[in-house]
Coordinates of C-alpha atoms in Angstrom, one line a residue:
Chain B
X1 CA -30.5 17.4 -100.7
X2 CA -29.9 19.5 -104.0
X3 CA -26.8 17.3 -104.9
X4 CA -28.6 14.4 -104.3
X5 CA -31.6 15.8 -106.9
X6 CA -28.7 16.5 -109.2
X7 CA -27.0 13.4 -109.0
X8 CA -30.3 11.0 -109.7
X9 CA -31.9 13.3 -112.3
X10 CA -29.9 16.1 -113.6
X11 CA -32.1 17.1 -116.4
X12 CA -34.9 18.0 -114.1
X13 CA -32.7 19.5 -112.2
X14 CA -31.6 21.8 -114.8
X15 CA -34.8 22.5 -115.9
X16 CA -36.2 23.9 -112.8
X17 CA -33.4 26.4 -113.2
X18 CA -34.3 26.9 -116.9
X19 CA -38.1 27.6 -116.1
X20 CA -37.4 30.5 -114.3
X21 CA -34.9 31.7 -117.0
X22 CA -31.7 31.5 -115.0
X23 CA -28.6 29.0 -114.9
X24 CA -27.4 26.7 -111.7
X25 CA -24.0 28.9 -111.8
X26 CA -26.4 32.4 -111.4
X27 CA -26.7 33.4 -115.3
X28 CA -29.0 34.6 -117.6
X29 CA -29.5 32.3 -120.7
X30 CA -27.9 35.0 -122.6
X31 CA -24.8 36.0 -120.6
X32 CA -20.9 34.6 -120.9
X33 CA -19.1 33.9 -118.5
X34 CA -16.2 36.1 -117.3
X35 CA -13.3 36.1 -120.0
X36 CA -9.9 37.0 -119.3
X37 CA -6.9 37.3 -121.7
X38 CA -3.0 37.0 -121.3
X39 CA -1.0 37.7 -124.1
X40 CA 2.5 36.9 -124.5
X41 CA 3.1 35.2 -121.6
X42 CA 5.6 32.3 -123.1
X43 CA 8.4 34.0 -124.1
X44 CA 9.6 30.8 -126.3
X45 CA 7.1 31.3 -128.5
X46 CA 6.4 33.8 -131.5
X47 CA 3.5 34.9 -130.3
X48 CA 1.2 33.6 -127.3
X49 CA -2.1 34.2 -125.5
X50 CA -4.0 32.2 -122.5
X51 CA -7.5 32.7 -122.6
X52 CA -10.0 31.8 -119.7
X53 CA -13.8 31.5 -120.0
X54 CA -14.6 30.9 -116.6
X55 CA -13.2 27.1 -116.3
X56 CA -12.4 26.7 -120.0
X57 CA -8.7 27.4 -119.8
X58 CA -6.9 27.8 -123.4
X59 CA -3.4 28.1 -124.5
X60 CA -2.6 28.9 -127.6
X61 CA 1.6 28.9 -129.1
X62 CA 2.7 29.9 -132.7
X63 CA 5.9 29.2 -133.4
X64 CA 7.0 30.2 -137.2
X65 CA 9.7 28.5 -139.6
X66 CA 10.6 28.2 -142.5
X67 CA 9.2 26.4 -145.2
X68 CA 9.5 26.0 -149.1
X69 CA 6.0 27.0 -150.3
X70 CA 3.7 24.8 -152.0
X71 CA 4.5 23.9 -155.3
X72 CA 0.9 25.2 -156.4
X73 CA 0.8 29.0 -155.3
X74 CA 4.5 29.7 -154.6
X75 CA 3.5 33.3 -153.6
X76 CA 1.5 31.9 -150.2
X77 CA 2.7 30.4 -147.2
X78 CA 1.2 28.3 -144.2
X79 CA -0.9 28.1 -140.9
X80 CA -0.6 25.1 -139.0
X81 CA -3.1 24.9 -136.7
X82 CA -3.7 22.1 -134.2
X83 CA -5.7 21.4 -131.1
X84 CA -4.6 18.8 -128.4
X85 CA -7.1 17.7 -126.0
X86 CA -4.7 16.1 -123.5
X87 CA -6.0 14.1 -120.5
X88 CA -4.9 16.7 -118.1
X89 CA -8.1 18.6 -119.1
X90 CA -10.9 16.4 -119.1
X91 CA -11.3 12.7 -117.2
X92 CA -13.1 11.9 -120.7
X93 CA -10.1 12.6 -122.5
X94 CA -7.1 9.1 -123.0
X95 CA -3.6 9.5 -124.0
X96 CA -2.2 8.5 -127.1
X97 CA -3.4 9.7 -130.9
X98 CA -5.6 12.8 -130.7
X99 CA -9.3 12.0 -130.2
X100 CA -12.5 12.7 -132.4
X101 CA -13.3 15.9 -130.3
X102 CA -9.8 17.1 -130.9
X103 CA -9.8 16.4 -134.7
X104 CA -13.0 18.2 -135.1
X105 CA -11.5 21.1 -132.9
X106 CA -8.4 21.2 -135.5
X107 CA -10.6 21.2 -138.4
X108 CA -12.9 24.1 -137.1
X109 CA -9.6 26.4 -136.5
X110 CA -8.4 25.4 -140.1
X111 CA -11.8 26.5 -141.6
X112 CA -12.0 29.7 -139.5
X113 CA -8.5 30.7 -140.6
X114 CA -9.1 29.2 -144.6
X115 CA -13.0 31.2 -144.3
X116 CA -11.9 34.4 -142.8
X117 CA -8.6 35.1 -144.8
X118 CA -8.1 36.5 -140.7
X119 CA -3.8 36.6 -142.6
X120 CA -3.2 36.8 -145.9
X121 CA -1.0 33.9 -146.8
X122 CA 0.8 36.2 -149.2
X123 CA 2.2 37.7 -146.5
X124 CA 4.1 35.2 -145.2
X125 CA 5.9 34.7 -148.4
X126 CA 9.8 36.2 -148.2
X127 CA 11.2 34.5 -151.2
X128 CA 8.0 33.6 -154.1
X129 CA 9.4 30.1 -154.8
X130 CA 12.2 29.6 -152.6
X131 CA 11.2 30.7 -148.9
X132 CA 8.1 31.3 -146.8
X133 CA 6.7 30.9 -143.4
X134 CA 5.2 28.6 -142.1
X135 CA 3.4 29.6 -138.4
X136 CA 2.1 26.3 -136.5
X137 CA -0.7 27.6 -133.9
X138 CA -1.0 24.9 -130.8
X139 CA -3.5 25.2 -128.8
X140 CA -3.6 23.2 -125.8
X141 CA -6.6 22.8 -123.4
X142 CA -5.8 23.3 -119.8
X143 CA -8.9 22.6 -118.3
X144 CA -12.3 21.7 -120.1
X145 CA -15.5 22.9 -118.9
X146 CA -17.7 23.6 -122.2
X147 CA -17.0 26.0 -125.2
X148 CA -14.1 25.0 -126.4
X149 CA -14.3 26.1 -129.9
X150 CA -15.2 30.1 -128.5
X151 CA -12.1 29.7 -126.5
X152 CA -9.8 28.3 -129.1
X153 CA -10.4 30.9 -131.4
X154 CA -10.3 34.1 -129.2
X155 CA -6.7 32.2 -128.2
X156 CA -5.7 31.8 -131.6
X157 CA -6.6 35.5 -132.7
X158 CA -5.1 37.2 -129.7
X159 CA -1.7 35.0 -130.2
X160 CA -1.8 35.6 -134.0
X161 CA -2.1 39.5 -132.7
X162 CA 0.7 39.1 -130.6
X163 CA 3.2 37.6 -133.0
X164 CA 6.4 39.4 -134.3
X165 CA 8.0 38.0 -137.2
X166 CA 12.1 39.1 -137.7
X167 CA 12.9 40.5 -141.0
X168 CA 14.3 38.2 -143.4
X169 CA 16.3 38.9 -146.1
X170 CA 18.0 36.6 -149.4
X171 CA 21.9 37.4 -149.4
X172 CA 22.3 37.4 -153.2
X173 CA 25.7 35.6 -153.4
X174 CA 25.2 32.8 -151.1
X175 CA 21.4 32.3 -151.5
X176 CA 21.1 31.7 -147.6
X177 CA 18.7 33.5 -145.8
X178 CA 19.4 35.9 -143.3
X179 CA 17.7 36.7 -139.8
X180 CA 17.1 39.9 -138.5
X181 CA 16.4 39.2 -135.0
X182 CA 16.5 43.3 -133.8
X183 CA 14.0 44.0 -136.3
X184 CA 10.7 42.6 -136.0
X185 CA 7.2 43.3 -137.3
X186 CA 3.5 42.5 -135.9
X187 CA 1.4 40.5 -138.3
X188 CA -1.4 42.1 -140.4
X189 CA -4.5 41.0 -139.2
X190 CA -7.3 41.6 -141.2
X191 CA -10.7 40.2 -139.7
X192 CA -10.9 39.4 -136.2
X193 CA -13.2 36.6 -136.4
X194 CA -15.2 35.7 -133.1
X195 CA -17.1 32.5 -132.1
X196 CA -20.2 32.8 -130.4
X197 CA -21.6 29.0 -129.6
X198 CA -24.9 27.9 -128.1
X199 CA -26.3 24.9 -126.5
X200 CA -29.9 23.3 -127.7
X201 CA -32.5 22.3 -124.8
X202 CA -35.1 20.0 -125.1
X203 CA -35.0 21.3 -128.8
X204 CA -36.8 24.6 -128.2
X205 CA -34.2 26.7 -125.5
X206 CA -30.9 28.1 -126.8
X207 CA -28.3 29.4 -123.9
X208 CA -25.6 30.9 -124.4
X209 CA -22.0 29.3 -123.6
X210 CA -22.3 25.9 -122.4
X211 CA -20.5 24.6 -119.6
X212 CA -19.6 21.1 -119.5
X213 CA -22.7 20.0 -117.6
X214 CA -24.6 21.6 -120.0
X215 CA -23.0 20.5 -123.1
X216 CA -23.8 17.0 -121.8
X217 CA -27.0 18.0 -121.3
X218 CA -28.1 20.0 -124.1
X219 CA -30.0 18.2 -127.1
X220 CA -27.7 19.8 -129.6
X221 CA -25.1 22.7 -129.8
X222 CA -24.6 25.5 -132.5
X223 CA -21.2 27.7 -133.1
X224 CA -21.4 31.2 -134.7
X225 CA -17.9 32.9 -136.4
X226 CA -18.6 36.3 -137.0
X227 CA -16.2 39.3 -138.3
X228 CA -16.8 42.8 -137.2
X229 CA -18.7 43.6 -140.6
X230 CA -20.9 40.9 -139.6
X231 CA -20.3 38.7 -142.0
X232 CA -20.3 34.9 -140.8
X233 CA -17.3 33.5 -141.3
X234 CA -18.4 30.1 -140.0
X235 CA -21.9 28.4 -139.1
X236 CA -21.2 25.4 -137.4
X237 CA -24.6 23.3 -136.2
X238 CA -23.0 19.0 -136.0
X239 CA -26.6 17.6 -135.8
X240 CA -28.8 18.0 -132.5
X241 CA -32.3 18.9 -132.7
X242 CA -33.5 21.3 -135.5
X243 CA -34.3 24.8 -135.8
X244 CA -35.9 27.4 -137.6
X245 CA -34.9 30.4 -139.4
X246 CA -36.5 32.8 -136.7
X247 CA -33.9 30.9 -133.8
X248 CA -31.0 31.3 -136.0
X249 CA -31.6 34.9 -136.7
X250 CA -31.2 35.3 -132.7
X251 CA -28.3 33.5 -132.2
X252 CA -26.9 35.7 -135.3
X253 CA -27.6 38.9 -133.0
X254 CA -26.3 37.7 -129.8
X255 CA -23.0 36.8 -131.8
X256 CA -23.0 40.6 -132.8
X257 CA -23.2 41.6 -129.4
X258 CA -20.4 39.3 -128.4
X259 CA -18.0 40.4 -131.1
X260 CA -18.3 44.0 -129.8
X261 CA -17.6 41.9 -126.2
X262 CA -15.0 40.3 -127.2
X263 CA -13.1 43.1 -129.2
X264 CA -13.1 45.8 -126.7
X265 CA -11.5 43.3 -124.6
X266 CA -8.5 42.4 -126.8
X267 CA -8.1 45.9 -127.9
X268 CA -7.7 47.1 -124.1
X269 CA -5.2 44.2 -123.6
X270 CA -3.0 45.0 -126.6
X271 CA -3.4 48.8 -125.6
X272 CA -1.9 47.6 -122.2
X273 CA 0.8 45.7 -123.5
X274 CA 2.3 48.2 -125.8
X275 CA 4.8 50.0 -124.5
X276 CA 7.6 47.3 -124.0
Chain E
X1 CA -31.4 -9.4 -154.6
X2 CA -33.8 -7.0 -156.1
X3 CA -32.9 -3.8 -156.8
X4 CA -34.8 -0.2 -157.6
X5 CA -33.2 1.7 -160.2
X6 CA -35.2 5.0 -159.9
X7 CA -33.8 8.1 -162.3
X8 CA -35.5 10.7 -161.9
X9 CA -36.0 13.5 -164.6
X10 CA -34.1 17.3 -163.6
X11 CA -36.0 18.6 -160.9
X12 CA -35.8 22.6 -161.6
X13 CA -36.9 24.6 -158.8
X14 CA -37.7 27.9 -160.2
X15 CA -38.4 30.8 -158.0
X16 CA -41.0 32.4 -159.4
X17 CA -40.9 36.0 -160.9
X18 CA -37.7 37.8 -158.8
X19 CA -36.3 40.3 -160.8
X20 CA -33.4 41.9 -159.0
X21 CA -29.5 40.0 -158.8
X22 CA -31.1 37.3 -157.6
X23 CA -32.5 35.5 -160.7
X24 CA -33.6 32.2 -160.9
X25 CA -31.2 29.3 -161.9
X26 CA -31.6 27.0 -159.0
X27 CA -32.2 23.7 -160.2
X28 CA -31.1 20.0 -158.9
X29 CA -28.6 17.5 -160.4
X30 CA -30.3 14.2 -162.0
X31 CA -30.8 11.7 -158.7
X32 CA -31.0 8.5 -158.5
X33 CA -31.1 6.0 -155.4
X34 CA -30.7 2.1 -155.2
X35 CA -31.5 0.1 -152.6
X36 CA -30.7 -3.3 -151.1
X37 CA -27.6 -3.9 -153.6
X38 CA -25.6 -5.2 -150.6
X39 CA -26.1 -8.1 -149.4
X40 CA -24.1 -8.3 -146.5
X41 CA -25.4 -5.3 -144.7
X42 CA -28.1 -4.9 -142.8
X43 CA -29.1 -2.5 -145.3
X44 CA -27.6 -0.7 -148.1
X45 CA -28.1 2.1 -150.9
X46 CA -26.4 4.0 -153.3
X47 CA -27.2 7.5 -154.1
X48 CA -26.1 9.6 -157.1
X49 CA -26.6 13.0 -157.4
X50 CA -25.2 14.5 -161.0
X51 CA -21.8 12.5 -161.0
X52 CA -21.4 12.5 -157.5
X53 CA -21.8 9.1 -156.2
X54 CA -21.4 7.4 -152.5
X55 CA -22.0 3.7 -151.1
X56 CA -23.9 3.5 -147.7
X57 CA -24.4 0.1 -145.7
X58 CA -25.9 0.2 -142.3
X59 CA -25.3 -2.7 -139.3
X60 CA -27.7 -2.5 -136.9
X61 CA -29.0 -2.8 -134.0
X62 CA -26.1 -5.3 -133.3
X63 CA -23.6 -6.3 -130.6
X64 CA -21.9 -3.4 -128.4
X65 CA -18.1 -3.2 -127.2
X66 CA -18.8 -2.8 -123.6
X67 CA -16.4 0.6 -123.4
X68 CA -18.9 2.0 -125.5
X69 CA -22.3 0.7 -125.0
X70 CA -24.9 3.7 -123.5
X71 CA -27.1 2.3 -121.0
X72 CA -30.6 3.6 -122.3
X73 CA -29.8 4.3 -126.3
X74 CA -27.9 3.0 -129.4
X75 CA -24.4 3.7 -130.1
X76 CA -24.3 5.3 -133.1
X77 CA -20.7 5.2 -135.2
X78 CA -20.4 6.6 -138.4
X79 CA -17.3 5.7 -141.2
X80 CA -16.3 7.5 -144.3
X81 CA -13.6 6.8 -146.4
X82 CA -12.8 8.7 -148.8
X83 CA -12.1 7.4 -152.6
X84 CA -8.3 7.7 -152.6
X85 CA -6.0 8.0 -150.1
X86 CA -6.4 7.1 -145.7
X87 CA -9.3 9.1 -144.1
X88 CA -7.8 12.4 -142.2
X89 CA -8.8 14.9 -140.3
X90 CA -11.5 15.9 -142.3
X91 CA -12.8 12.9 -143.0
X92 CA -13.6 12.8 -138.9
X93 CA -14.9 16.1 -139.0
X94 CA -17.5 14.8 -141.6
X95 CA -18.0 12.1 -139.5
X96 CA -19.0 13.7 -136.8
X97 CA -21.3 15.7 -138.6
X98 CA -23.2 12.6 -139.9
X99 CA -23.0 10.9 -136.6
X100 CA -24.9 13.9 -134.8
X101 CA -27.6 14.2 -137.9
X102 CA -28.4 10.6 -137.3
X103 CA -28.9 10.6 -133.5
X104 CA -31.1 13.6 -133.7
X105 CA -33.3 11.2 -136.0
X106 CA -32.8 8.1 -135.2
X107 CA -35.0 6.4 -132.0
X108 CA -32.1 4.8 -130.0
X109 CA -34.1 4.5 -127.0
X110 CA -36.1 1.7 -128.4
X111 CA -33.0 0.2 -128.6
X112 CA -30.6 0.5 -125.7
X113 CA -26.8 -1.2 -125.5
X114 CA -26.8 -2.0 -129.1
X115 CA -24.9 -0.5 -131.7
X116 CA -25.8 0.7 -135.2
X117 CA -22.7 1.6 -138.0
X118 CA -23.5 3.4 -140.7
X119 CA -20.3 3.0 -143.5
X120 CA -20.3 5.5 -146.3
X121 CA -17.8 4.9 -149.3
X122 CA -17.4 7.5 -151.6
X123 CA -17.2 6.5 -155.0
X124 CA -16.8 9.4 -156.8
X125 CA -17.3 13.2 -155.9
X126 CA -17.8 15.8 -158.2
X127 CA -19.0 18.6 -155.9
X128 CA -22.0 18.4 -152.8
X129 CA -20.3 15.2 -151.7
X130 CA -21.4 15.7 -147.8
X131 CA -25.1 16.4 -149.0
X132 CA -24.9 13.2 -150.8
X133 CA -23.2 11.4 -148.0
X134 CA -26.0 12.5 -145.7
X135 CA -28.8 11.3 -148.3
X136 CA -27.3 8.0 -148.9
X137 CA -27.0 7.3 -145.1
X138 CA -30.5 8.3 -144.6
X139 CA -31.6 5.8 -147.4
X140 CA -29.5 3.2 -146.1
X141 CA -31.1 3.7 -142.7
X142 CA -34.4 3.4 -143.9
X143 CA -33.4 0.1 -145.5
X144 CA -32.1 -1.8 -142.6
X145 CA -35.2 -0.9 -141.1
X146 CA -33.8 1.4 -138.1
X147 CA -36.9 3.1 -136.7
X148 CA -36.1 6.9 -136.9
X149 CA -38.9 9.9 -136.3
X150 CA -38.2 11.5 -139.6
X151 CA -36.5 11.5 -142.5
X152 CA -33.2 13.4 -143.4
X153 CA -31.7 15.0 -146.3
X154 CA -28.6 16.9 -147.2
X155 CA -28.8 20.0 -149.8
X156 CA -25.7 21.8 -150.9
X157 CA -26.1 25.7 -151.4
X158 CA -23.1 28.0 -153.6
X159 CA -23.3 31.7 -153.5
X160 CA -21.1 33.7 -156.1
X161 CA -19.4 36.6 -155.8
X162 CA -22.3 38.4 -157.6
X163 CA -25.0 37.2 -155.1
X164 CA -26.5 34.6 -157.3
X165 CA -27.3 31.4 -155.6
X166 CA -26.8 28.1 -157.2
X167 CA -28.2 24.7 -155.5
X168 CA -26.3 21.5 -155.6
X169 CA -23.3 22.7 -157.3
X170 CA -20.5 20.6 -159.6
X171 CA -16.9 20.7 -158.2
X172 CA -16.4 23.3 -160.4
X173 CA -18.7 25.5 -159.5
X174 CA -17.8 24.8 -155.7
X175 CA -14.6 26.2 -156.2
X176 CA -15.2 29.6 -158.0
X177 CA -17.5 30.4 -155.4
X178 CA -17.5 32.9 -153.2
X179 CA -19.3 30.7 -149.7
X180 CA -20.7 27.0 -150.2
X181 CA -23.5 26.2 -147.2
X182 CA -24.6 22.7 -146.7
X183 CA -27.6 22.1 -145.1
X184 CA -29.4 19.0 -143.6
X185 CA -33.0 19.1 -142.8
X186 CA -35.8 16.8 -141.6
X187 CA -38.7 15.9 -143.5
X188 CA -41.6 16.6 -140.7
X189 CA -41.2 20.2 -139.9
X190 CA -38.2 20.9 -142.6
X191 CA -35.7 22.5 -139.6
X192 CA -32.5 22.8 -139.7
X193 CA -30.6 19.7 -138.5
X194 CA -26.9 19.9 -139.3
X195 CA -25.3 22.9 -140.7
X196 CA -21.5 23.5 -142.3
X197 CA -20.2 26.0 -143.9
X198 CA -17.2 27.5 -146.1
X199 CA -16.4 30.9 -147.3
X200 CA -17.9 34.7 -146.2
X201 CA -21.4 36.1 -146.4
X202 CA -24.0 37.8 -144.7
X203 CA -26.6 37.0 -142.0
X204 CA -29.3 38.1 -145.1
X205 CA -27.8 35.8 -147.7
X206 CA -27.9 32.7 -145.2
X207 CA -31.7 33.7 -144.7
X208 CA -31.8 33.3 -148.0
X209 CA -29.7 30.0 -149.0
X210 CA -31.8 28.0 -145.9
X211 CA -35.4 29.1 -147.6
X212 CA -33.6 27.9 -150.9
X213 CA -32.2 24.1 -149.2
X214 CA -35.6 24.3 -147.7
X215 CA -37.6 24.5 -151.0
X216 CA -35.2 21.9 -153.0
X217 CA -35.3 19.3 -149.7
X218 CA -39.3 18.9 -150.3
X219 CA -38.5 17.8 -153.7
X220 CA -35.9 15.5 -152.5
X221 CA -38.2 14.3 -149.7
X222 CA -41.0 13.3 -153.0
X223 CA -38.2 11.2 -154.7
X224 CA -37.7 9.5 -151.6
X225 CA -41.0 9.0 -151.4
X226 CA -41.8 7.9 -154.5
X227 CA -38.9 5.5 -155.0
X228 CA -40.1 3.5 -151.6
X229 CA -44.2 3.2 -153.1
X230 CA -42.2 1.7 -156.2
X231 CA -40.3 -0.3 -154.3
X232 CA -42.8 -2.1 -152.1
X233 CA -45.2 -1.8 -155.0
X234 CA -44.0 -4.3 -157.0
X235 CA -43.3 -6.7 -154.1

């Protein structure tokens, strides 16, 4: 008899849940769902991670070339990042060029990288004119079920964690470069930013990761990137109903709480996975 | 085809007697809107804000492709092509934010399986293009006569590495900051509609830059004002 409540009117459904401050799938407004990290699990790859948030299932694969570096600062190199959406995730998403959910996925991973210099793009640099890297990040959705954005960038910063660059050096006669392949070094990672995003109800309730029921649902939806100084790194709100100062502050504290979450985890992981 | 050319004299916000690193310097470009200068569009407007200038012309409500119609609202579809070059990545990304702006104001339930397209052009940007984008749209909406339950507008905030805050910045000044926030806000409760943002800073300082937008949108909400009475005034 529920399902056929659910079926006819799911947003009274959802907000008998909602009145007495609890979710259909047993949580609080403020809690995540369980998130669970595996890093380096493709081995073709320069660095990988899967991340799971519940249903959300993320890849993410950086693969890193070489590139001549941009004309304009020849001391920097490049991060590639793309997100595909394919229809093996979602029954909403078609084959074919990437969708606008997908393009606005890429272009939130290209700001959090641009906004929270997470690498220096010095770094990459091996020759200042001549040769640099160039690390493209795909991240490929598995299976879709809300918060897409939290889960591509946890994948993203745990791959980017995981990846070991060879040393590479000039050979001075021949100008070729030359791989090091036994000789590899982590990336420096300097912020580790974390996205928090919440879901709008009936323009006064925020709850904490959507799923994809909800996200339908919810009147509007709100990201927040924060880096363990607390700093906000990104503050993504496309449209949806307003709010006020006092609502944002919140959310800007939950995200806090999160980032602690969320950092514990990923240290514990790359504890575990030290000793190779 | 009648037209409204309304400049409007530099709006300065001051804010009032802060000593501290904070001083005052937050003033608005010179604006100035037109209306009805298409006159193929449902409705049209132009908006300029310093040197920053973009094209809006709405469609609407019109005919639905049946793969997108929604059974009990409007489809709402924004475009925005940029001055040179194809539209990218970005350019959807803008999009999107527009798009999701407009629904949140506009009253598609009154009317259902229709569509209403919103096509901004920019014509030259010279720094707070998307809080132009965002004002032209809006003036383009009201227009075309597309019932909406409030008013939108787009304000542009810059902070420098120093901590001063400067409103609607030039390109320039866009770049040598340290975190540009753009903010869209309704004009019945002034809330916070659509926010995107680029560069670092602190919870505090975004406290801060929303009070700002929020202070320089009422101002931008008057000239709106005030350039519809003239408008219908004379006719």
């Amino acid at each position: 008899m529920a399902a056929g409540f659910k079926t006819v009117e799911p947003l009274e459904y959802y907000r008998r849940f909602l009145k007495e401050n609890c979710r259909p799938d047993g949580r609080e407004l403020g809690e995540f769902r369980t998130t669970t990290v595996n890093i380096g699990s493709i081995t073709t790859a320069d660095g990988s991670a899967l991340v799971k948030l519940g249903n959300t299932t993320v890849i993410c694969g950086i693969k890193a070339e070489f590139a001549a570096p941009p004309t304009d600062a020849p001391d920097k190199g490049y991060v590639v990042p793309n997100v595909d959406l394919p229809p093996l995730c979602s029954s909403r998403f078609r084959s074919g060029p990437p969708g606008e959910e997908a393009q606005v996925a890429s272009q939130f991973i290209a700001d959090v990288i641009e906004n929270s210099q997470i690498i220096q793009k010095e770094d990459l640099c091996i020759s200042t004119g001549k040769l640099s890297w160039v690390l493209y990040c795909d991240i490929i959705c598995l299976d879709y079920d809300g918060n897409i954005l939290d889960a591509c960038t946890f994948a993203l910063l745990a791959a980017l964690k995981n990846v070991q660059l060879p040393e590479v050096t000039i050979n001075e006669e021949t100008g070729l470069a030359e791989v090091n392949l036994k000789k590899k070094s982590y990336l420096n990672i300097r912020t580790h930013p974390v996205a928090t995003s919440f879901a709008v109800f009936d323009d006064t309730l925020l709850i904490v990761d959507p799923t994809g029921e909800e996200e339908h649902l919810a009147t509007g939806t709100l990201t927040v990137v924060m880096d363990e100084e607390g700093k906000l790194c990104c503050l993504h709100k496309p449209g949806g109903s307003g709010l006020t100062g006092a609502k944002l502050q919140d959310c800007m504290s939950r995200a806090v709480t999160r980032h602690k979450e969320v950092k514990k985890l990923m240290d514990e992981v790359i504890k575990s996975m030290k000793p190779k | 085809m009648e037209g409204a050319m309304l400049p409007d004299a530099k709006i300065r916000t001051e804010s009032g007697t802060e000593s501290g690193p904070r001083g005052p310097g937050c003033s608005l470009r010179h604006f100035a809107c037109e209306q009805n200068l298409l006159s193929r569009p449902d409705g049209s407007a132009s908006f300029l804000q310093g040197d920053t200038s973009v094209l809006a012309g709405v469609y609407g409500p019109a005919e639905v492709k049946v793969s997108k119609e929604i059974f009990n609202k409007a489809t709402l579809e924004v475009i925005l092509r940029p001055k040179i070059g194809l539209p990218g990545v970005a350019e959807k990304s803008r999009e999107r934010l527009i798009r999701n702006t407009c629904e949140a104001v506009v009253l598609g339930t009154l009317h259902p399986r229709t569509s209403i397209t919103v096509v901004l052009q920019v014509v030259s940007d010279a720094g707070s293009l998307l809080a132009c984008c965002l004002n032209a749209a809006c003036m383009a909406l009201v227009d075309a006569g597309v019932p909406m339950r409030a008013l939108f507008c787009g304000v542009t905030c810059a902070l420098n590495s120093d901590g001063t805050l400067v409103l609607d910045p030039t390109a320039k000044q866009e770049k040598e900051a340290r975190a540009v926030l753009t903010f869209a806000l309704d004009s019945v409760e002034w809330k916070l509609l659509m926010s995107t943002t680029k560069g670092l800073y602190s919870d505090a300082e975004l406290q801060q830059c929303l009070a700002a937008a929020q202070t320089a949108s009422q101002h931008v909400f008057r000239f709106y004002r005030e350039s519809l009475q003239r408008r219908y005034s004379k006719s």
